[in-house]
Amino acid sequence: MDFQTDDTNCEDFEVPSQILNDTIPTKQTDENQSSIAVNNEENNQKEVAHLDNETTEDGIVEANKNKKRKKKKKKKKVQDGEKSAQTSTKKPIIPSIDMRTYEEEIEYLEKVNAFKYRVNKGFVPNMSVCAEVLVNQPLEDLLLTELKESCICCQEKEINKGVDKDSSTQHKPKPKSKPKNGGFIPALKQMANVAALPGIVRCLAMPDVHSGYGFCIGNVAAFDMDDEDAIVSPGGIGFDINCGVRLIRTNLSEDDVSDEETRERLCQALFDHIPVGVGTEGVISIDDDDLDEILEKGIDWAIKKNYAWVEDKEFCEENGCMETADQQKVSKKAKQRGLHQIGTLGGGNHYAEVQVVDAIYDEKAAKCMGVDKIGQVCIMIHTGSRGLGHQVATDALQKMDKAMYRDGIIPNDRQLSCARINSKEGQNFIKAMSAAANYAWVNRSCITYLVRRAFEKVFEKSAEEMDMHLVYDVCHNVAKIEKHTVDGIEKTLLVHRKGSTRAFPPNHPLIPKPYQSIGQPALIGGTMGTCSYILVGTDNGMVETFGSTCHGAGRALSRNASRKKLDHRKVMEYLKEKNISIRVASPKLVTEEAPESYKDVSEVVDTCHDAGISRKAVKLRPIAVIKG
């Protein structure tokens, strides 16, 4: 297995080098300052000596005077350093534990039942609570293999370090295999590190869990808003803020798109209408004032500009707008990145897919959502806040590094950069994150507008005639302030969901009125060539997972591993055999997004269903897909 920090929804971007390479800002101890002063002085003396060799005879006297002056400065700096060392603050050290074998690691893992593992305290330092992960047997094997290979990798690195230190060794033994985790931490460790953050109430992971940036993908982490030490962390949301999925239904049937010519025309029309790929610019033009309104008003802007139907608003999570948004907290650079990307799909695992209803598990829920006929044509859109959201997260991480040192927050992993919720940095991030979430809802709304136009062109009917109504739009990368009951007490929590979908139970006030009797729909995207699902929330899920469920399949191979292992031509042949039309901007994505690169989405969904945190309603099968 090859590990990576996919963040599931941020494939458009590389993690900024300054974030990966910087260390947590720390004040130097006086001991270090003295050492630096000595080293700098030695360098200065070398420079003077070098100049002396090139000076004239008249300059030698002056050079010698300089040497004496510099020696005095050196002595004074060392004395000052010794004097201040008594009152200095020591450099914060990130906690660490001795390297353990895989057998020692799994001693901390407890199998609670057929679908749940508990990660007990002590697995990593400073855990305030245990962590829990939902997996069935096949997914359990993948999760534990990730941990095992990480242990092997760490052991090999330690062996190599020892060999490097032994200068007398002539022949260095080669490790049995190359390190595979690229320096990233396995998901179980990442969960446990989150469970050590200040103010944590519970830490969970969904069955599609895999390693990510700071938090693992599939993580749900709730922090107590009444705890003054509780934090908010960009890593608990992801770089693609409000990456999410929406589903549009139609009254078309599979018979309407069964012939290859029609299917290819439709696929090409979607590809022509929707800008795809990394760095693409949209066909929908906006100015600075439009952008500010988008950031604060969300879908209301799209409705006003006729890019969305009025009824679309009701069927968006949060009604397509987070009221905590403040466009003034979004940086100029972030706005520049977002100005020309409204109505664009992006790259990576983002897609627009034409699907047909393949199976119905809950007739009541299917009828309520209007997707109750086998073979009914639907469209699924998966994308987020593009470059704007990525920049919002990047900006926050840089500011929070400094805030952590100021407030004495020392996480187990520096990728868990965070700030106290009620701090200036914490509040500013929540407001900027909310604005980026609003941008994402408008982005998906504008893509919906383009999808409707493409269908009108191919079928020569209006979108209204084809009943192209929005079934639902739900995000899976966001943090929200919610009320939940914990140990019999109602608490106000900041719930981070990264690669996990909110799925509230029936009769919850925050879901659309038409869906009150069935629960909140959760749209679960599959992989390119595999099925997707509609789930609905349950009462048990509200208790067990803060009303959360999975978001997709979850990667099993990194993108690099996929490119090395798979042949894009064979993947294309596989799709053709299944009568799936495809348009892709970059050929490498064909292998990166192949079904073999992911876990089995049906196993993931079945685990959520069997564990009772959500309920299967509808299964959808792809017939055409466009990707960046």
XYZ file of C-alpha atoms in Angstrom:
628
model
C 0.000 0.000 0.000
C 1.256 3.467 -0.852
C 0.286 6.299 1.433
C -0.519 9.883 0.584
C -2.296 12.965 1.840
C -5.030 13.071 -0.718
C -7.457 15.127 1.352
C -9.925 13.536 -0.977
C -11.119 16.804 -2.382
C -8.047 18.907 -2.842
C -6.325 17.172 -5.728
C -6.312 20.443 -7.657
C -3.527 21.710 -5.471
C -0.256 20.751 -3.889
C 0.045 21.397 -0.166
C 2.049 24.643 -0.003
C 5.733 24.001 0.574
C 5.894 26.578 3.337
C 3.250 24.605 5.243
C 4.945 21.245 4.760
C 8.458 22.492 5.500
C 8.029 25.189 8.134
C 8.268 24.270 11.783
C 6.031 25.656 14.490
C 7.369 29.152 15.224
C 9.324 29.076 18.467
C 11.437 31.484 20.417
C 15.054 30.425 20.617
C 16.442 29.644 24.018
C 19.292 31.804 25.200
C 21.533 28.780 24.942
C 20.728 28.569 21.258
C 21.133 32.313 20.863
C 24.589 32.125 22.426
C 25.522 29.281 20.128
C 24.311 31.206 17.118
C 26.242 34.271 18.249
C 29.433 32.218 18.525
C 28.916 30.608 15.135
C 28.202 33.937 13.493
C 31.314 35.411 15.100
C 33.450 32.579 13.793
C 32.069 33.149 10.317
C 32.811 36.853 10.574
C 36.396 36.130 11.579
C 36.810 33.826 8.603
C 35.517 36.547 6.314
C 37.970 39.065 7.815
C 40.838 36.609 7.434
C 39.887 36.102 3.811
C 39.832 39.854 3.236
C 43.186 40.235 5.007
C 44.846 38.100 2.368
C 43.670 40.538 -0.273
C 44.327 43.842 1.579
C 47.248 46.153 1.072
C 49.853 46.571 3.772
C 48.057 49.735 5.004
C 44.863 47.771 5.510
C 46.362 45.078 7.704
C 46.442 47.281 10.806
C 42.785 48.184 10.429
C 41.893 44.540 9.878
C 43.643 43.546 13.094
C 41.715 46.239 14.979
C 38.493 44.811 13.567
C 39.444 41.375 14.848
C 39.924 42.696 18.386
C 36.622 44.573 18.314
C 34.784 41.475 17.096
C 36.334 39.320 19.821
C 35.002 41.742 22.441
C 31.532 41.582 20.871
C 31.699 37.797 20.864
C 32.548 37.710 24.581
C 29.737 40.157 25.407
C 27.131 38.150 23.434
C 28.076 34.939 25.187
C 27.851 36.645 28.595
C 24.459 38.160 27.726
C 23.250 34.742 26.622
C 24.320 33.111 29.889
C 22.648 35.869 31.888
C 19.288 35.658 30.114
C 19.203 31.857 30.047
C 17.972 31.842 33.632
C 14.685 33.571 32.698
C 14.104 32.315 29.150
C 11.216 30.149 27.989
C 12.293 26.795 26.653
C 11.520 25.879 23.061
C 8.281 23.857 22.820
C 8.917 20.252 21.884
C 6.311 18.227 20.027
C 5.599 15.090 22.090
C 6.961 11.810 20.809
C 6.881 8.176 21.808
C 9.429 5.448 21.357
C 9.095 3.538 18.106
C 6.886 0.500 18.577
C 6.439 -2.639 16.542
C 3.133 -3.379 14.845
C 2.398 -6.030 17.468
C 2.920 -3.453 20.211
C 0.769 -0.885 18.403
C -2.273 -3.114 18.036
C -2.299 -3.719 21.795
C -3.940 -0.281 21.999
C -6.698 -1.221 19.533
C -9.906 -2.746 20.870
C -12.541 -4.353 18.667
C -15.845 -3.198 20.160
C -18.138 -5.027 17.742
C -18.279 -6.205 14.129
C -18.244 -2.615 12.866
C -16.232 -0.620 15.384
C -12.677 -0.354 16.658
C -11.645 1.763 19.623
C -8.202 3.377 19.796
C -7.362 3.517 23.484
C -5.421 6.186 25.326
C -1.662 5.752 25.172
C -1.603 4.974 21.461
C -0.107 8.468 21.080
C 0.806 10.973 23.822
C -1.720 13.206 25.578
C -4.961 11.631 24.341
C -7.914 13.200 26.195
C -10.446 10.744 24.784
C -10.395 7.438 22.973
C -10.917 7.472 19.215
C -13.320 5.219 17.321
C -13.438 4.021 13.728
C -16.220 2.199 11.884
C -15.031 -0.615 9.602
C -16.133 -4.045 8.474
C -13.717 -6.932 7.929
C -12.409 -6.053 4.420
C -12.002 -2.367 5.342
C -10.424 -3.350 8.664
C -7.727 -5.244 6.769
C -6.900 -2.148 4.698
C -6.766 0.080 7.775
C -4.481 -2.242 9.726
C -2.265 -2.832 6.695
C -1.719 0.925 6.497
C -0.590 0.932 10.138
C 1.597 -2.151 9.700
C 3.426 -0.799 6.662
C 3.964 2.489 8.455
C 5.637 0.621 11.327
C 7.865 -1.251 8.883
C 8.763 1.989 7.147
C 9.718 3.663 10.434
C 11.863 0.690 11.450
C 13.702 0.764 8.124
C 14.370 4.473 8.522
C 15.817 3.878 11.991
C 18.052 1.124 10.626
C 19.276 3.411 7.872
C 19.959 6.195 10.389
C 22.081 3.833 12.427
C 24.026 2.759 9.361
C 24.618 6.362 8.328
C 26.014 7.223 11.767
C 28.492 4.350 11.664
C 31.281 5.812 9.547
C 33.295 2.601 9.749
C 30.658 0.612 7.876
C 31.767 -0.077 4.332
C 28.767 -1.884 2.986
C 25.367 -0.502 3.960
C 22.605 -3.143 4.066
C 19.698 -2.296 1.803
C 16.201 -2.234 3.290
C 13.841 -4.954 2.137
C 11.577 -2.401 0.498
C 11.493 1.322 -0.137
C 9.641 3.486 2.389
C 6.060 3.783 1.197
C 4.363 6.304 3.403
C 6.168 9.376 2.106
C 6.464 10.720 5.641
C 2.713 10.782 6.234
C 1.090 9.369 9.323
C -1.349 6.423 9.062
C -5.015 7.201 9.649
C -5.210 5.491 13.045
C -2.342 7.636 14.339
C -3.903 10.770 12.881
C -7.189 10.024 14.642
C -5.387 9.528 17.923
C -3.460 12.783 17.494
C -6.765 14.603 17.008
C -8.030 12.964 20.209
C -5.191 14.766 21.998
C -6.237 18.270 20.902
C -7.590 20.750 23.486
C -11.350 20.754 24.044
C -12.023 17.493 22.185
C -15.298 15.776 23.109
C -15.233 12.823 20.711
C -13.121 11.704 17.764
C -14.529 9.317 15.149
C -13.738 8.053 11.666
C -16.013 6.722 8.958
C -15.395 3.506 6.963
C -13.811 5.394 4.027
C -11.031 6.593 6.333
C -7.501 7.112 4.997
C -4.493 9.274 5.724
C -4.811 13.009 5.053
C -3.257 16.345 6.005
C -3.298 16.528 9.810
C -6.725 14.959 10.266
C -7.403 11.750 8.372
C -10.008 11.731 5.607
C -13.281 10.480 7.070
C -12.646 12.139 10.440
C -15.434 13.578 12.591
C -14.170 15.571 15.570
C -16.333 17.582 17.964
C -14.987 20.326 20.236
C -16.807 21.893 23.190
C -17.675 25.530 22.445
C -17.946 26.215 26.198
C -14.367 25.085 26.789
C -12.134 28.148 26.503
C -9.248 25.937 25.363
C -11.224 24.223 22.567
C -9.788 24.696 19.096
C -10.682 24.938 15.426
C -8.292 23.432 12.887
C -8.165 23.886 9.090
C -6.756 20.363 8.851
C -10.053 19.094 10.242
C -11.882 20.503 7.230
C -9.477 20.112 4.345
C -8.059 22.470 1.759
C -11.150 22.206 -0.456
C -13.609 23.835 1.930
C -17.187 22.637 1.311
C -16.221 20.117 -1.252
C -19.579 18.471 -1.692
C -22.010 16.567 -3.862
C -25.337 17.492 -5.417
C -27.820 15.346 -7.308
C -30.218 16.514 -10.026
C -33.056 14.268 -11.117
C -34.797 14.121 -14.512
C -37.857 12.431 -15.991
C -35.658 10.822 -18.643
C -35.120 7.085 -18.625
C -32.177 4.909 -19.579
C -33.933 4.193 -22.876
C -33.459 7.867 -23.770
C -29.673 7.512 -23.519
C -29.198 3.833 -24.296
C -27.747 4.222 -27.782
C -24.048 5.047 -27.912
C -24.487 8.061 -30.196
C -26.842 9.876 -27.806
C -24.706 9.006 -24.807
C -21.574 10.316 -26.521
C -23.333 13.504 -27.626
C -24.508 14.121 -24.075
C -21.070 13.459 -22.620
C -19.457 15.827 -25.123
C -22.082 18.513 -24.499
C -21.364 18.415 -20.768
C -17.625 18.562 -21.450
C -18.140 21.550 -23.756
C -20.337 23.442 -21.304
C -18.470 22.843 -18.020
C -14.863 24.063 -17.678
C -12.765 21.255 -16.189
C -9.175 20.734 -15.099
C -6.697 22.324 -12.728
C -6.495 26.110 -13.008
C -9.396 26.457 -15.437
C -11.417 29.654 -15.614
C -15.182 29.804 -15.824
C -17.477 31.016 -18.575
C -19.599 32.845 -15.996
C -18.123 36.300 -15.536
C -18.258 38.049 -12.153
C -16.686 41.204 -10.738
C -15.349 42.046 -7.278
C -18.754 43.126 -5.980
C -20.314 39.891 -7.225
C -17.632 37.885 -5.461
C -18.164 39.674 -2.153
C -21.898 39.018 -2.419
C -21.289 35.363 -3.271
C -19.079 34.980 -0.207
C -21.683 36.437 2.143
C -25.020 35.511 0.526
C -24.232 32.170 -1.092
C -26.950 30.717 -3.310
C -29.102 33.860 -3.063
C -26.645 35.495 -5.484
C -27.099 32.625 -7.958
C -30.892 32.881 -7.701
C -30.788 36.638 -8.248
C -28.641 36.156 -11.361
C -30.887 33.329 -12.665
C -28.156 30.695 -12.342
C -30.286 28.752 -9.857
C -33.978 28.043 -9.405
C -35.675 29.514 -6.345
C -36.570 26.048 -5.061
C -32.923 24.931 -5.248
C -32.239 26.839 -2.052
C -34.460 24.644 0.113
C -32.651 21.524 -1.046
C -29.162 22.733 -0.155
C -27.656 22.005 3.226
C -27.783 25.221 5.287
C -30.073 26.582 2.538
C -26.924 27.231 0.521
C -25.519 29.871 2.873
C -23.621 29.839 6.159
C -24.620 32.940 8.089
C -21.280 33.077 9.915
C -19.575 34.182 6.677
C -17.651 37.452 6.462
C -16.079 38.286 3.105
C -13.746 40.771 4.791
C -11.938 37.853 6.443
C -11.087 36.360 3.030
C -7.679 37.531 1.833
C -7.094 39.464 -1.361
C -5.067 36.554 -2.724
C -7.897 34.104 -2.052
C -10.363 36.396 -3.812
C -8.051 36.699 -6.795
C -7.949 32.919 -7.082
C -11.732 32.659 -6.858
C -12.702 35.521 -9.152
C -12.522 33.503 -12.373
C -13.393 29.997 -11.153
C -17.136 30.188 -10.528
C -18.856 27.452 -12.497
C -15.743 25.273 -12.877
C -15.259 21.650 -11.935
C -11.535 21.535 -11.225
C -9.464 18.372 -11.343
C -8.632 15.331 -9.263
C -11.616 13.349 -8.045
C -14.100 16.071 -8.994
C -16.616 15.139 -11.660
C -19.985 15.578 -13.292
C -21.599 12.215 -13.911
C -24.753 11.072 -15.671
C -26.251 8.181 -13.724
C -29.295 5.933 -13.750
C -31.171 4.498 -10.778
C -29.921 0.928 -10.415
C -31.588 -0.238 -7.189
C -34.091 1.063 -4.645
C -33.717 -0.027 -1.008
C -36.152 2.374 0.651
C -39.229 3.027 -1.500
C -40.615 5.690 0.818
C -37.384 7.689 0.780
C -36.912 7.219 -2.966
C -40.428 8.435 -3.722
C -40.034 11.380 -1.380
C -36.885 12.456 -3.252
C -38.394 11.826 -6.685
C -35.873 9.145 -7.676
C -38.174 6.139 -7.520
C -37.955 4.570 -10.973
C -35.347 2.022 -12.030
C -33.419 3.425 -14.999
C -34.304 7.053 -14.165
C -31.577 9.448 -15.342
C -29.877 11.669 -12.742
C -26.787 13.889 -12.681
C -24.289 13.975 -9.824
C -21.854 16.880 -9.397
C -18.828 16.694 -7.110
C -16.669 19.793 -6.569
C -15.961 22.510 -4.021
C -14.542 25.982 -3.442
C -11.622 25.638 -5.852
C -8.583 27.905 -5.412
C -10.382 30.311 -3.119
C -11.060 27.688 -0.467
C -7.543 26.345 -0.727
C -6.098 29.804 -0.127
C -8.382 30.418 2.855
C -7.029 27.254 4.479
C -3.437 28.115 3.574
C -3.743 31.624 5.025
C -5.225 30.285 8.257
C -2.550 27.642 8.756
C 0.199 30.221 8.561
C -1.491 32.520 11.088
C -2.403 29.699 13.447
C 1.185 28.487 13.698
C 2.020 31.730 15.497
C -1.155 31.639 17.588
C -0.324 28.137 18.820
C 3.004 29.264 20.221
C 1.445 32.336 21.811
C -1.267 30.252 23.511
C 0.965 27.334 24.438
C -0.787 24.785 22.202
C 1.557 21.934 21.293
C -0.084 19.261 19.096
C 1.389 15.834 18.475
C 1.689 16.636 14.774
C 2.496 20.086 13.413
C -0.010 19.519 10.584
C -2.649 19.901 13.298
C -2.147 23.653 13.254
C -5.055 25.222 15.133
C -6.286 28.136 17.215
C -8.648 28.494 20.126
C -12.184 28.863 18.828
C -12.733 32.156 20.619
C -9.372 33.644 19.658
C -9.059 36.241 16.918
C -7.443 33.678 14.621
C -10.121 31.087 15.357
C -13.035 33.441 14.751
C -11.488 34.893 11.602
C -10.999 31.414 10.165
C -14.572 30.344 10.930
C -15.853 33.455 9.140
C -13.540 32.970 6.153
C -14.287 29.234 6.004
C -18.020 29.980 5.974
C -17.509 32.429 3.112
C -15.588 29.784 1.160
C -18.422 27.327 1.819
C -20.877 29.832 0.328
C -18.626 30.138 -2.716
C -18.759 26.356 -3.173
C -22.575 26.296 -3.120
C -22.638 28.982 -5.795
C -20.031 27.078 -7.797
C -22.150 23.916 -7.807
C -25.259 25.991 -8.574
C -23.595 27.531 -11.622
C -22.433 24.114 -12.808
C -26.038 22.953 -12.440
C -27.059 25.844 -14.684
C -24.537 24.628 -17.285
C -25.735 21.020 -16.938
C -29.316 22.098 -17.586
C -28.196 23.996 -20.710
C -26.274 20.951 -21.988
C -29.295 18.671 -21.543
C -31.520 21.205 -23.300
C -29.157 21.233 -26.257
C -29.033 17.445 -26.618
C -32.696 16.606 -25.937
C -34.229 19.820 -27.345
C -36.464 20.272 -24.303
C -36.408 22.807 -21.503
C -34.913 21.873 -18.154
C -38.362 22.351 -16.629
C -39.893 19.930 -19.121
C -37.261 17.359 -18.184
C -38.015 17.873 -14.459
C -34.374 18.757 -13.750
C -34.970 19.530 -10.090
C -32.337 19.493 -7.396
C -32.675 16.451 -5.135
C -30.129 17.669 -2.595
C -26.739 19.337 -2.126
C -24.576 18.309 0.820
C -21.010 19.161 1.809
C -18.416 16.852 3.318
C -15.535 19.245 4.177
C -16.658 21.790 6.758
C -16.931 22.691 10.451
C -20.297 23.696 11.910
C -21.639 24.864 15.242
C -24.256 22.302 16.302
C -26.129 21.169 19.406
C -25.703 17.533 20.439
C -26.414 15.466 23.525
C -23.262 14.075 25.134
C -23.594 11.814 28.185
C -27.141 13.072 28.688
C -26.177 16.748 28.557
C -26.898 19.049 25.610
C -23.720 20.743 24.434
C -22.875 23.302 21.788
C -20.109 21.787 19.691
C -17.938 22.774 16.767
C -18.142 19.617 14.662
C -15.339 19.170 12.136
C -16.274 16.904 9.243
C -13.463 16.119 6.830
C -14.448 13.601 4.208
C -17.629 12.834 6.117
C -21.222 13.803 5.392
C -23.833 15.196 7.734
C -26.857 12.884 7.898
C -29.329 14.148 10.479
C -32.317 11.957 11.463
C -36.000 12.358 10.556
C -37.808 15.353 12.062
C -34.631 17.353 12.591
C -35.303 21.091 12.084
C -32.202 21.615 9.924
C -33.315 19.395 7.038
C -35.829 20.349 4.298
C -39.507 20.034 5.158
C -40.204 17.563 2.315
C -37.562 15.243 3.816
C -38.610 15.503 7.466
C -40.131 12.032 7.426
C -37.120 10.266 5.899
C -34.059 12.041 7.303
C -31.334 14.103 5.680
C -30.108 12.712 2.354
C -26.391 11.890 2.216
C -24.994 11.680 -1.313
C -22.160 9.168 -1.524
C -20.095 9.360 -4.692
C -18.473 6.210 -5.987
C -15.398 5.948 -8.173
C -15.131 6.363 -11.905
C -17.021 3.346 -13.229
C -18.627 2.231 -9.959
C -21.970 2.955 -8.333
C -22.959 5.867 -6.107
C -25.545 5.881 -3.322
C -28.151 7.994 -1.595
C -28.314 7.345 2.138
C -30.586 8.954 4.731
C -29.864 9.865 8.337
C -30.978 7.875 11.383
C -31.606 8.488 15.077
C -28.801 6.065 15.912
C -26.399 8.068 13.772
C -27.234 11.189 15.750
C -26.182 9.410 18.936
C -23.176 7.501 17.623
C -21.563 9.886 15.121
C -23.078 13.349 15.703
C -25.348 12.696 12.715
C -22.492 11.850 10.338
C -21.815 9.162 7.759
C -19.298 8.354 5.022
C -18.681 10.525 1.946
C -17.313 8.174 -0.699
C -15.081 5.207 -1.318
C -11.814 6.505 0.129
C -8.494 5.959 -1.611
C -6.645 2.661 -1.327
C -3.723 3.676 -3.579
C -1.990 7.024 -3.842
C -2.079 8.828 -7.167
C 1.565 7.991 -7.824
C 0.963 4.325 -7.082
C -2.079 4.302 -9.361
C -0.101 5.750 -12.258
C 2.656 3.181 -11.777
C 0.383 0.193 -11.307
C -2.403 0.838 -13.824
C -2.520 1.284 -17.591
C -4.918 4.044 -18.659
C -5.717 2.185 -21.881
C -6.969 -0.833 -19.961
C -9.043 1.421 -17.730
C -10.600 3.024 -20.812
C -11.370 -0.419 -22.240
C -13.013 -1.394 -18.961
C -15.248 1.694 -19.060
C -16.175 1.058 -22.687
C -17.140 -2.529 -21.878
C -19.504 -1.179 -19.221
C -21.019 1.294 -21.716
C -19.700 4.309 -19.816
C -18.775 7.336 -21.918
C -15.937 9.473 -20.596
C -14.311 12.831 -21.270
C -11.225 13.761 -19.274
C -8.935 16.789 -19.531
C -5.813 14.956 -18.367
C -5.104 11.322 -19.375
C -3.262 10.601 -16.118
C -6.555 11.025 -14.250
C -7.900 7.896 -15.917
C -5.522 5.749 -13.872
C -5.597 7.968 -10.776
C -9.388 7.711 -10.590
C -9.731 4.072 -11.656
C -11.857 1.849 -9.377
C -8.732 -0.079 -8.340
C -7.353 3.111 -6.779
C -10.194 3.209 -4.258
C -11.830 1.076 -1.630
C -15.042 -0.695 -2.525
C -17.736 1.961 -2.084
C -20.372 -0.732 -1.529
C -18.379 -2.090 1.433
C -18.171 1.436 2.845
C -21.901 2.075 2.432
C -22.873 -1.353 3.762
C -20.796 -0.720 6.884
C -22.635 2.544 7.550
C -25.980 0.834 6.916
C -25.215 -2.214 9.073
C -23.822 -0.055 11.881
C -27.087 1.905 11.808
C -25.571 5.384 11.388
C -27.366 5.854 8.045
C -29.741 3.871 5.868
C -29.427 2.887 2.208
C -32.125 4.394 0.006
C -31.033 4.375 -3.651
C -28.156 3.017 -5.734
C -27.076 4.822 -8.923
C -24.991 3.494 -11.820
C -22.829 5.723 -14.093
C -23.328 5.941 -17.859
C -21.265 9.056 -18.664
C -18.614 10.989 -16.757
C -16.536 14.119 -17.287
C -13.443 14.873 -15.216
C -10.644 17.427 -15.067
